[in-house]
Tab-separated table of C-alpha atoms in Angstrom:
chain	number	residue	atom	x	y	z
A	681	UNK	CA	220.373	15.789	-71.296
A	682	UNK	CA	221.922	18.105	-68.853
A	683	UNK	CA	218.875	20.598	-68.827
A	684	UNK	CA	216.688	17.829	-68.798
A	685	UNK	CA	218.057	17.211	-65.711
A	686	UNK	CA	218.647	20.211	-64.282
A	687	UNK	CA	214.861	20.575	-64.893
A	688	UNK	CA	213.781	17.428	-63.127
A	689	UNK	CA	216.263	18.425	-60.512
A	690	UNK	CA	214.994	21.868	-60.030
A	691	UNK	CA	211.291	20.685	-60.182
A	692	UNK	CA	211.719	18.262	-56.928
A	693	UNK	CA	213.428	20.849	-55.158
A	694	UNK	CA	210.296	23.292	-55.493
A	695	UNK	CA	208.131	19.951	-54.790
A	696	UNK	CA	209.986	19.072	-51.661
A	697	UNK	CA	209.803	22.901	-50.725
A	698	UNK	CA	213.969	22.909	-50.252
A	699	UNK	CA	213.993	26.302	-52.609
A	700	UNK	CA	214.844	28.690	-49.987
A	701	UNK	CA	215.300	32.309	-52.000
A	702	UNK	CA	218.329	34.692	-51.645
A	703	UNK	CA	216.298	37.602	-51.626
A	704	UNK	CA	218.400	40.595	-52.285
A	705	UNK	CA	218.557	44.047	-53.816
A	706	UNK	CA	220.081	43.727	-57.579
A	707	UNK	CA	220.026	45.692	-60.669
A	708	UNK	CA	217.656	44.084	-62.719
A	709	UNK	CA	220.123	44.962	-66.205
A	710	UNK	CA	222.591	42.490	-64.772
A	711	UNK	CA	219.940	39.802	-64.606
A	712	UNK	CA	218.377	40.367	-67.843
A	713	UNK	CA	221.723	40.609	-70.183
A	714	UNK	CA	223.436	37.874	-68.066
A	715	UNK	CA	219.697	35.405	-69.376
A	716	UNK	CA	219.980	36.700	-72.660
A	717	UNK	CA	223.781	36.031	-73.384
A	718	UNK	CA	222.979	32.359	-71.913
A	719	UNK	CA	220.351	32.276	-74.486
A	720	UNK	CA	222.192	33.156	-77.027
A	721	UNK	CA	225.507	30.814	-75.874
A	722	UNK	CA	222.967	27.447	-76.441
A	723	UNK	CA	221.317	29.115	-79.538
A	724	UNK	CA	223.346	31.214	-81.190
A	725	UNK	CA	221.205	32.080	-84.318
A	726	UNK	CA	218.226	33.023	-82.370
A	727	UNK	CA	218.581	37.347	-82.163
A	728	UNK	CA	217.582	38.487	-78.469
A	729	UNK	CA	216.917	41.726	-78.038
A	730	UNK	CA	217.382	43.627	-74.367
A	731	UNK	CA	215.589	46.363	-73.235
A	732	UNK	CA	215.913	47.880	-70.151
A	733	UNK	CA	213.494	50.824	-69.010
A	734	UNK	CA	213.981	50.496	-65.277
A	735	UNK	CA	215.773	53.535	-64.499
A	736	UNK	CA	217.321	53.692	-61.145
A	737	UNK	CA	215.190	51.003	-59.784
A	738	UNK	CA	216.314	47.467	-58.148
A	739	UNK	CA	214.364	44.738	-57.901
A	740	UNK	CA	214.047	42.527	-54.585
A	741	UNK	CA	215.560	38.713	-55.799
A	742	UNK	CA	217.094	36.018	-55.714
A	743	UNK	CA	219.878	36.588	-58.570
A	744	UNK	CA	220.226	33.098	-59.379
A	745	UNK	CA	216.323	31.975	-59.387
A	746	UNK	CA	215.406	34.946	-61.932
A	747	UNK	CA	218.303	34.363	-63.917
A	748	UNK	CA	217.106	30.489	-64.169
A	749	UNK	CA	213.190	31.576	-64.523
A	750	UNK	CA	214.208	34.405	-67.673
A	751	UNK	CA	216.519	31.780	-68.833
A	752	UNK	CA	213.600	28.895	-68.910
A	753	UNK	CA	211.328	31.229	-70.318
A	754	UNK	CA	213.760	32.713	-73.163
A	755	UNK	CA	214.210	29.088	-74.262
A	756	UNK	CA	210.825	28.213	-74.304
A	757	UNK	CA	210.379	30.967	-76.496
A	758	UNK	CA	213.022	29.587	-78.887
A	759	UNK	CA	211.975	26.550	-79.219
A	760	UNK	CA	208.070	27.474	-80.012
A	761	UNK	CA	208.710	30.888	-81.689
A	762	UNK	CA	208.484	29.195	-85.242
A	763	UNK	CA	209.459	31.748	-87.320
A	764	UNK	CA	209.971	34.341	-85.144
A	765	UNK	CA	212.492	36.963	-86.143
A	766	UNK	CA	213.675	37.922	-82.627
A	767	UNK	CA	212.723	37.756	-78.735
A	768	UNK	CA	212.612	41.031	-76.927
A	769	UNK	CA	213.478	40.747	-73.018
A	770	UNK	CA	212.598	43.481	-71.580
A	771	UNK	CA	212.707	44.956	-67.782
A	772	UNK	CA	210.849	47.622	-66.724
A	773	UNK	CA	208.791	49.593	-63.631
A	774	UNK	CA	204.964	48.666	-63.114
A	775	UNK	CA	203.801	50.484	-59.957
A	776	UNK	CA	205.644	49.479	-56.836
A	777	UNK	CA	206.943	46.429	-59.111
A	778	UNK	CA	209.794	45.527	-61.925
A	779	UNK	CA	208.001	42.989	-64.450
A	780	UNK	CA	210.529	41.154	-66.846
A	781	UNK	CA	208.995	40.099	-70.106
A	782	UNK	CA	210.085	37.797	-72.497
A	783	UNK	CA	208.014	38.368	-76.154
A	784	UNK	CA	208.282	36.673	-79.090
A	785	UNK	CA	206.490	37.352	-82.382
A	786	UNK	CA	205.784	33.598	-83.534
A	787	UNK	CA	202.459	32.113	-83.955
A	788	UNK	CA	201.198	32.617	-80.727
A	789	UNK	CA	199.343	30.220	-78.468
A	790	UNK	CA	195.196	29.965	-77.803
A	791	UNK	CA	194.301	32.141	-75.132
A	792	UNK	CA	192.704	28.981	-73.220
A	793	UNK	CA	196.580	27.632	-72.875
A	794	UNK	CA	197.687	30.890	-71.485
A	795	UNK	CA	197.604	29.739	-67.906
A	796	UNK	CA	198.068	25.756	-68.709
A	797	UNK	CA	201.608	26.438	-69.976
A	798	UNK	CA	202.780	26.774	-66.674
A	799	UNK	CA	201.877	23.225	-65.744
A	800	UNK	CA	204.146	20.894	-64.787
A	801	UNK	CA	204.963	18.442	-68.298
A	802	UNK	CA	202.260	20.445	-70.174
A	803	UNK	CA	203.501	21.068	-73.649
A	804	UNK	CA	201.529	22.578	-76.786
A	805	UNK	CA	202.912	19.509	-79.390
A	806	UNK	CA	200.246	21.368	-81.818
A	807	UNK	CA	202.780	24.219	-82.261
A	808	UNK	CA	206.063	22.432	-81.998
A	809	UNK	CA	205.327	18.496	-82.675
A	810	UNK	CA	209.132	17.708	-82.913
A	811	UNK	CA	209.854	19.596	-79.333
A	812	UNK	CA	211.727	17.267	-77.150
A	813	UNK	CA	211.463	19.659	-73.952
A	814	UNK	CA	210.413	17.826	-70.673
A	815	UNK	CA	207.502	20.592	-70.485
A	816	UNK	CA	209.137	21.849	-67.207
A	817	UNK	CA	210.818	24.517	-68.053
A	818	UNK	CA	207.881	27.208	-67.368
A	819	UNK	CA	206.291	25.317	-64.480
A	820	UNK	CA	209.810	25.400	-62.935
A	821	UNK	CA	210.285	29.448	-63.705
A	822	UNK	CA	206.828	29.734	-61.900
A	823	UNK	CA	207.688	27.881	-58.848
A	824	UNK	CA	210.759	29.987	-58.513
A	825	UNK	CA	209.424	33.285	-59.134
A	826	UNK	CA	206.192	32.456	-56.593
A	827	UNK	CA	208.950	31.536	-54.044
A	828	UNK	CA	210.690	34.983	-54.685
A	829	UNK	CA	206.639	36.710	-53.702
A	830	UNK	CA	206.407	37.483	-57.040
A	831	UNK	CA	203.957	36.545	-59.747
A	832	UNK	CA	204.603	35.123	-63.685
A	833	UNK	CA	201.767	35.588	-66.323
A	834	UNK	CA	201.604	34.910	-70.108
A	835	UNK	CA	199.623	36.887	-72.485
A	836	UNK	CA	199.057	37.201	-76.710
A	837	UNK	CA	201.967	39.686	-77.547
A	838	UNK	CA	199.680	41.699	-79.870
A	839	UNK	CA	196.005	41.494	-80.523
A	840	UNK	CA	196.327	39.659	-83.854
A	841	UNK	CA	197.086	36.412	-81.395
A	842	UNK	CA	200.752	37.027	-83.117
A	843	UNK	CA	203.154	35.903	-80.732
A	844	UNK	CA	203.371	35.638	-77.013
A	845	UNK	CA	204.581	37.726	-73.662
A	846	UNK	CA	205.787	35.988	-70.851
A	847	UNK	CA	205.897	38.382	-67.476
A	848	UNK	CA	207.328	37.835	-64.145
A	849	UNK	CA	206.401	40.934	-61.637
A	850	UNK	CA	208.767	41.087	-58.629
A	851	UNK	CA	208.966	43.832	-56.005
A	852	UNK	CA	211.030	46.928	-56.832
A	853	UNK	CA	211.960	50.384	-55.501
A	854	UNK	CA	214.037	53.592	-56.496
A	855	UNK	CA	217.523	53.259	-55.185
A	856	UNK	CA	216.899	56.797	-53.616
A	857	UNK	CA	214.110	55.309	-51.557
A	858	UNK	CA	216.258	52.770	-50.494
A	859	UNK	CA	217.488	53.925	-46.546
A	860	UNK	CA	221.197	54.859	-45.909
């Protein structure tokens, strides 16, 4: 009940346009392990596995909204990853940004829901009829992550169809091109 309505409450904030980002410089490790541990806090038999491959770079953020958005999208990939072993979170450089992927290596979704799972109360009851999420929980990560500038994609994790990847690409830089 309480994510429930955290959801609901964090979906009328985007709608009423009151999210107003911290945007700040972080380590995107901190972010990452801080989602995962949450993760595995509400489900702790699920195995998440971190990977960081950033290097030296930060990531320009709101610490809290990216936590929430990694967090939403880590338990959406518990709850439809039937079967799945694990979920790798990874964080790592792509051009001038860091992307964050979440990837799990259940079933998998159709490519034609790739982009509807993002919708507000969409949910895929084919792959998880007893699911009792609101079907918020990804439309909320993309509302915060397009009010950080960034973007949030979801693609098949392999090309059997075998499991999905969940990205969010946010702006990032070396910490030695960072000025004095």
């Amino acid at each position: 009940i309480n994510r429930f309505i955290s959801n609901i409450f964090g979906m009328t904030r985007l709608e009423e346009g009151i999210v107003q980002p911290r945007l700040q410089w972080i380590t995107p490790a901190e972010i990452v392990e801080s989602a995962a541990e949450r993760l595995k806090s509400r489900r702790p038999p699920f195995q998440v596995d971190v990977e960081i491959r950033t290097g030296d770079a930060v990531v320009y953020a709101d610490p809290i909204l990216l936590e929430q958005s990694l967090t939403n999208i880590l338990d959406n990939a518990a709850v439809h990853a039937i079967g799945a072993s694990c979920v790798v979170i990874r964080a790592e450089t792509s051009g001038p940004d860091i992307r964050f992927s979440v990837i799990d290596d259940g079933p998998g979704i159709d490519p034609a829901h790739t982009q509807r799972i993002f919708d507000k109360f969409y949910r895929l009851d084919s792959i998880a009829p007893s699911n009792k999420g609101s079907g918020l929980g990804l439309a909320i990560a993309r509302g915060f992550v397009e009010a950080m500038n960034g973007r949030i994609e979801a693609a098949s994790a392999d090309p059997n169809s075998r499991g999905l990847s969940v990205s969010i690409y946010l702006p990032g830089k070396s910490i030695e091109a960072m000025p004095a």
